[in-house]
């Protein structure tokens, strides 16, 4: 499956482009308009970078908290630190484990969330930003031939951006 994404400045041009594509024989189920009054980015399936960041952060926290606990426990055991003399040996090892777990959670939240926000969105974030600014997006999906037929039609409308994508299998 391939996609052709055109960013148009207003609703009139987006509707005109959609009509031209239909008149050229492209099936309407392969065409979509995104913008005010049409599909939203979420309805179409553009990835929300914040959701990706949350999911990655949760995955990182799930793994790093237990490792942090055991790392902190082992570090305290190996070094014999008595940071809290009132807690005793086992108490200091458990406190070391909890401090390691806190460090693991912080690492998971900051690194996992940051990485998810940076690499999880791909091109979805710029398209979402354009939709927020009142632009309209016309998407043609389908075979390579649909995309090839639609490209010259959309170019006539002088889109701000015209980008082709191939779906990952």
PDB file of C-alpha atoms in Angstrom:
ATOM      1  CA  UNK A   1       0.000   0.000   0.000  1.00  0.00           C
ATOM      2  CA  UNK A   2       1.309   3.408  -0.931  1.00  0.00           C
ATOM      3  CA  UNK A   3       0.186   6.855   0.159  1.00  0.00           C
ATOM      4  CA  UNK A   4       0.413  10.269  -1.443  1.00  0.00           C
ATOM      5  CA  UNK A   5      -0.076  13.162   0.969  1.00  0.00           C
ATOM      6  CA  UNK A   6      -0.705  16.718  -0.236  1.00  0.00           C
ATOM      7  CA  UNK A   7      -0.990  19.709   2.104  1.00  0.00           C
ATOM      8  CA  UNK A   8      -3.308  22.387   0.720  1.00  0.00           C
ATOM      9  CA  UNK A   9      -3.863  25.858   2.172  1.00  0.00           C
ATOM     10  CA  UNK A  10      -7.665  25.873   2.345  1.00  0.00           C
ATOM     11  CA  UNK A  11     -10.844  23.859   2.178  1.00  0.00           C
ATOM     12  CA  UNK A  12     -11.793  25.025  -1.318  1.00  0.00           C
ATOM     13  CA  UNK A  13      -8.568  23.740  -2.849  1.00  0.00           C
ATOM     14  CA  UNK A  14      -8.800  20.471  -0.918  1.00  0.00           C
ATOM     15  CA  UNK A  15     -12.353  19.870  -2.154  1.00  0.00           C
ATOM     16  CA  UNK A  16     -11.389  20.822  -5.715  1.00  0.00           C
ATOM     17  CA  UNK A  17      -8.439  18.421  -5.623  1.00  0.00           C
ATOM     18  CA  UNK A  18     -10.656  15.655  -4.236  1.00  0.00           C
ATOM     19  CA  UNK A  19     -13.204  16.238  -7.019  1.00  0.00           C
ATOM     20  CA  UNK A  20     -10.483  16.207  -9.702  1.00  0.00           C
ATOM     21  CA  UNK A  21      -9.138  12.929  -8.333  1.00  0.00           C
ATOM     22  CA  UNK A  22     -12.630  11.383  -8.409  1.00  0.00           C
ATOM     23  CA  UNK A  23     -13.190  12.673 -11.954  1.00  0.00           C
ATOM     24  CA  UNK A  24      -9.903  11.054 -12.986  1.00  0.00           C
ATOM     25  CA  UNK A  25     -11.355   7.690 -11.993  1.00  0.00           C
ATOM     26  CA  UNK A  26      -9.733   7.135  -8.623  1.00  0.00           C
ATOM     27  CA  UNK A  27     -12.076   5.263  -6.288  1.00  0.00           C
ATOM     28  CA  UNK A  28     -13.451   7.418  -3.475  1.00  0.00           C
ATOM     29  CA  UNK A  29     -12.485   4.785  -0.879  1.00  0.00           C
ATOM     30  CA  UNK A  30      -8.816   5.493  -1.701  1.00  0.00           C
ATOM     31  CA  UNK A  31      -9.214   9.238  -1.099  1.00  0.00           C
ATOM     32  CA  UNK A  32      -9.451  11.186   2.144  1.00  0.00           C
ATOM     33  CA  UNK A  33      -9.486  14.799   3.255  1.00  0.00           C
ATOM     34  CA  UNK A  34      -8.140  15.687   6.675  1.00  0.00           C
ATOM     35  CA  UNK A  35      -8.993  18.997   8.287  1.00  0.00           C
ATOM     36  CA  UNK A  36     -11.813  20.962   9.866  1.00  0.00           C
ATOM     37  CA  UNK A  37     -15.132  19.397   8.868  1.00  0.00           C
ATOM     38  CA  UNK A  38     -13.476  16.226   7.595  1.00  0.00           C
ATOM     39  CA  UNK A  39     -11.476  13.431   9.175  1.00  0.00           C
ATOM     40  CA  UNK A  40      -9.208  14.325  12.050  1.00  0.00           C
ATOM     41  CA  UNK A  41      -5.627  13.110  12.328  1.00  0.00           C
ATOM     42  CA  UNK A  42      -6.716  10.535  14.930  1.00  0.00           C
ATOM     43  CA  UNK A  43      -9.599   9.249  12.791  1.00  0.00           C
ATOM     44  CA  UNK A  44      -7.259   8.808   9.843  1.00  0.00           C
ATOM     45  CA  UNK A  45      -4.629   7.092  11.980  1.00  0.00           C
ATOM     46  CA  UNK A  46      -1.779   9.580  12.188  1.00  0.00           C
ATOM     47  CA  UNK A  47       0.295   8.573  15.192  1.00  0.00           C
ATOM     48  CA  UNK A  48       0.064  10.892  18.174  1.00  0.00           C
ATOM     49  CA  UNK A  49       3.662  11.412  19.364  1.00  0.00           C
ATOM     50  CA  UNK A  50       2.520  11.934  22.950  1.00  0.00           C
ATOM     51  CA  UNK A  51       0.815   8.545  23.013  1.00  0.00           C
ATOM     52  CA  UNK A  52       3.921   6.916  21.574  1.00  0.00           C
ATOM     53  CA  UNK A  53       6.074   8.631  24.193  1.00  0.00           C
ATOM     54  CA  UNK A  54       3.791   7.454  27.020  1.00  0.00           C
ATOM     55  CA  UNK A  55       3.785   3.884  25.727  1.00  0.00           C
ATOM     56  CA  UNK A  56       7.584   3.776  25.386  1.00  0.00           C
ATOM     57  CA  UNK A  57       8.100   5.373  28.793  1.00  0.00           C
ATOM     58  CA  UNK A  58       5.804   2.774  30.387  1.00  0.00           C
ATOM     59  CA  UNK A  59       7.690  -0.027  28.645  1.00  0.00           C
ATOM     60  CA  UNK A  60      11.008   1.345  29.874  1.00  0.00           C
ATOM     61  CA  UNK A  61       9.732   1.811  33.436  1.00  0.00           C
ATOM     62  CA  UNK A  62       8.373  -1.749  33.463  1.00  0.00           C
ATOM     63  CA  UNK A  63      11.871  -3.090  32.813  1.00  0.00           C
ATOM     64  CA  UNK A  64      14.057  -0.545  34.571  1.00  0.00           C
ATOM     65  CA  UNK A  65      12.347  -0.445  37.989  1.00  0.00           C
ATOM     66  CA  UNK A  66      13.057  -4.116  38.834  1.00  0.00           C
ATOM     67  CA  UNK A  67      16.578  -3.888  37.410  1.00  0.00           C
ATOM     68  CA  UNK A  68      17.150  -0.672  39.353  1.00  0.00           C
ATOM     69  CA  UNK A  69      15.968  -2.316  42.552  1.00  0.00           C
ATOM     70  CA  UNK A  70      18.258  -5.309  42.159  1.00  0.00           C
ATOM     71  CA  UNK A  71      21.121  -3.062  41.028  1.00  0.00           C
ATOM     72  CA  UNK A  72      20.753  -0.801  44.070  1.00  0.00           C
ATOM     73  CA  UNK A  73      20.424  -3.799  46.385  1.00  0.00           C
ATOM     74  CA  UNK A  74      23.508  -5.465  44.872  1.00  0.00           C
ATOM     75  CA  UNK A  75      25.539  -2.247  44.970  1.00  0.00           C
ATOM     76  CA  UNK A  76      24.768  -1.752  48.639  1.00  0.00           C
ATOM     77  CA  UNK A  77      25.546  -5.387  49.398  1.00  0.00           C
ATOM     78  CA  UNK A  78      28.885  -5.302  47.548  1.00  0.00           C
ATOM     79  CA  UNK A  79      30.079  -2.002  48.950  1.00  0.00           C
ATOM     80  CA  UNK A  80      28.742  -2.490  52.477  1.00  0.00           C
ATOM     81  CA  UNK A  81      27.611   1.145  52.682  1.00  0.00           C
ATOM     82  CA  UNK A  82      25.802   2.048  55.866  1.00  0.00           C
ATOM     83  CA  UNK A  83      24.147   5.264  54.681  1.00  0.00           C
ATOM     84  CA  UNK A  84      21.396   4.942  57.264  1.00  0.00           C
ATOM     85  CA  UNK A  85      22.980   3.459  60.413  1.00  0.00           C
ATOM     86  CA  UNK A  86      19.589   3.179  62.175  1.00  0.00           C
ATOM     87  CA  UNK A  87      18.338   0.766  59.437  1.00  0.00           C
ATOM     88  CA  UNK A  88      20.920  -1.977  59.887  1.00  0.00           C
ATOM     89  CA  UNK A  89      22.577  -4.004  57.142  1.00  0.00           C
ATOM     90  CA  UNK A  90      19.437  -5.518  55.572  1.00  0.00           C
ATOM     91  CA  UNK A  91      17.554  -2.221  55.903  1.00  0.00           C
ATOM     92  CA  UNK A  92      20.331  -0.357  54.045  1.00  0.00           C
ATOM     93  CA  UNK A  93      20.292  -2.979  51.301  1.00  0.00           C
ATOM     94  CA  UNK A  94      16.515  -2.612  50.893  1.00  0.00           C
ATOM     95  CA  UNK A  95      16.770   1.200  50.936  1.00  0.00           C
ATOM     96  CA  UNK A  96      19.513   0.917  48.290  1.00  0.00           C
ATOM     97  CA  UNK A  97      17.168  -1.233  46.245  1.00  0.00           C
ATOM     98  CA  UNK A  98      14.362   1.336  46.514  1.00  0.00           C
ATOM     99  CA  UNK A  99      16.718   4.138  45.527  1.00  0.00           C
ATOM    100  CA  UNK A 100      17.845   2.061  42.534  1.00  0.00           C
ATOM    101  CA  UNK A 101      14.198   1.465  41.605  1.00  0.00           C
ATOM    102  CA  UNK A 102      13.522   5.223  41.773  1.00  0.00           C
ATOM    103  CA  UNK A 103      16.522   5.837  39.521  1.00  0.00           C
ATOM    104  CA  UNK A 104      15.224   3.206  37.092  1.00  0.00           C
ATOM    105  CA  UNK A 105      11.783   4.806  37.043  1.00  0.00           C
ATOM    106  CA  UNK A 106      13.259   8.245  36.379  1.00  0.00           C
ATOM    107  CA  UNK A 107      15.420   6.853  33.588  1.00  0.00           C
ATOM    108  CA  UNK A 108      12.432   5.103  32.035  1.00  0.00           C
ATOM    109  CA  UNK A 109      10.248   8.198  32.187  1.00  0.00           C
ATOM    110  CA  UNK A 110      12.819  10.681  30.932  1.00  0.00           C
ATOM    111  CA  UNK A 111      14.624   8.574  28.376  1.00  0.00           C
ATOM    112  CA  UNK A 112      11.698   6.425  27.276  1.00  0.00           C
ATOM    113  CA  UNK A 113       9.344   9.381  26.996  1.00  0.00           C
ATOM    114  CA  UNK A 114      11.909  11.572  25.295  1.00  0.00           C
ATOM    115  CA  UNK A 115      12.846   8.920  22.776  1.00  0.00           C
ATOM    116  CA  UNK A 116       9.179   8.195  22.080  1.00  0.00           C
ATOM    117  CA  UNK A 117       8.470  11.860  21.463  1.00  0.00           C
ATOM    118  CA  UNK A 118      11.458  12.267  19.160  1.00  0.00           C
ATOM    119  CA  UNK A 119      11.429   9.106  17.040  1.00  0.00           C
ATOM    120  CA  UNK A 120       7.883   7.819  17.502  1.00  0.00           C
ATOM    121  CA  UNK A 121       6.105  10.421  15.410  1.00  0.00           C
ATOM    122  CA  UNK A 122       7.929  10.288  12.105  1.00  0.00           C
ATOM    123  CA  UNK A 123       6.204  12.708   9.741  1.00  0.00           C
ATOM    124  CA  UNK A 124       2.929  12.622  11.666  1.00  0.00           C
ATOM    125  CA  UNK A 125       3.824  15.585  13.882  1.00  0.00           C
ATOM    126  CA  UNK A 126       4.403  18.085  11.044  1.00  0.00           C
ATOM    127  CA  UNK A 127       1.097  17.032   9.467  1.00  0.00           C
ATOM    128  CA  UNK A 128      -0.711  17.395  12.794  1.00  0.00           C
ATOM    129  CA  UNK A 129       0.792  20.868  13.199  1.00  0.00           C
ATOM    130  CA  UNK A 130      -0.403  21.880   9.750  1.00  0.00           C
ATOM    131  CA  UNK A 131      -3.909  20.667  10.533  1.00  0.00           C
ATOM    132  CA  UNK A 132      -3.861  22.747  13.732  1.00  0.00           C
ATOM    133  CA  UNK A 133      -2.946  25.813  11.644  1.00  0.00           C
ATOM    134  CA  UNK A 134      -6.069  25.343   9.511  1.00  0.00           C
ATOM    135  CA  UNK A 135      -4.508  23.588   6.519  1.00  0.00           C
ATOM    136  CA  UNK A 136      -6.128  20.644   4.756  1.00  0.00           C
ATOM    137  CA  UNK A 137      -4.518  17.376   3.763  1.00  0.00           C
ATOM    138  CA  UNK A 138      -5.590  15.232   0.822  1.00  0.00           C
ATOM    139  CA  UNK A 139      -4.464  11.614   1.034  1.00  0.00           C
ATOM    140  CA  UNK A 140      -4.506   9.104  -1.807  1.00  0.00           C
ATOM    141  CA  UNK A 141      -3.945   5.512  -0.748  1.00  0.00           C
ATOM    142  CA  UNK A 142      -3.739   2.378  -2.784  1.00  0.00           C
ATOM    143  CA  UNK A 143      -1.480   0.795  -5.341  1.00  0.00           C
ATOM    144  CA  UNK A 144       1.538   2.377  -6.929  1.00  0.00           C
ATOM    145  CA  UNK A 145      -0.610   3.076 -10.005  1.00  0.00           C
ATOM    146  CA  UNK A 146      -3.194   5.054  -7.996  1.00  0.00           C
ATOM    147  CA  UNK A 147      -0.408   7.195  -6.565  1.00  0.00           C
ATOM    148  CA  UNK A 148       1.169   7.697  -9.992  1.00  0.00           C
ATOM    149  CA  UNK A 149      -2.187   8.761 -11.462  1.00  0.00           C
ATOM    150  CA  UNK A 150      -2.876  11.159  -8.592  1.00  0.00           C
ATOM    151  CA  UNK A 151       0.533  12.879  -8.513  1.00  0.00           C
ATOM    152  CA  UNK A 152       0.141  15.145 -11.590  1.00  0.00           C
ATOM    153  CA  UNK A 153      -3.414  16.043 -10.574  1.00  0.00           C
ATOM    154  CA  UNK A 154      -2.355  17.147  -7.101  1.00  0.00           C
ATOM    155  CA  UNK A 155       0.689  19.009  -8.455  1.00  0.00           C
ATOM    156  CA  UNK A 156      -1.647  21.268 -10.454  1.00  0.00           C
ATOM    157  CA  UNK A 157      -3.016  22.600  -7.150  1.00  0.00           C
ATOM    158  CA  UNK A 158       0.496  23.660  -6.055  1.00  0.00           C
ATOM    159  CA  UNK A 159       0.400  22.011  -2.623  1.00  0.00           C
ATOM    160  CA  UNK A 160       2.629  23.255   0.176  1.00  0.00           C
ATOM    161  CA  UNK A 161       3.916  19.716   0.467  1.00  0.00           C
ATOM    162  CA  UNK A 162       3.499  16.623  -1.694  1.00  0.00           C
ATOM    163  CA  UNK A 163       5.012  13.481  -0.231  1.00  0.00           C
ATOM    164  CA  UNK A 164       4.738   9.804  -1.091  1.00  0.00           C
ATOM    165  CA  UNK A 165       4.982   7.001   1.448  1.00  0.00           C
ATOM    166  CA  UNK A 166       5.083   3.244   1.288  1.00  0.00           C
ATOM    167  CA  UNK A 167       3.425   1.309   4.109  1.00  0.00           C
ATOM    168  CA  UNK A 168       5.718  -0.981   6.069  1.00  0.00           C
ATOM    169  CA  UNK A 169       4.765  -4.620   5.853  1.00  0.00           C
TER     170      UNK A 169
END
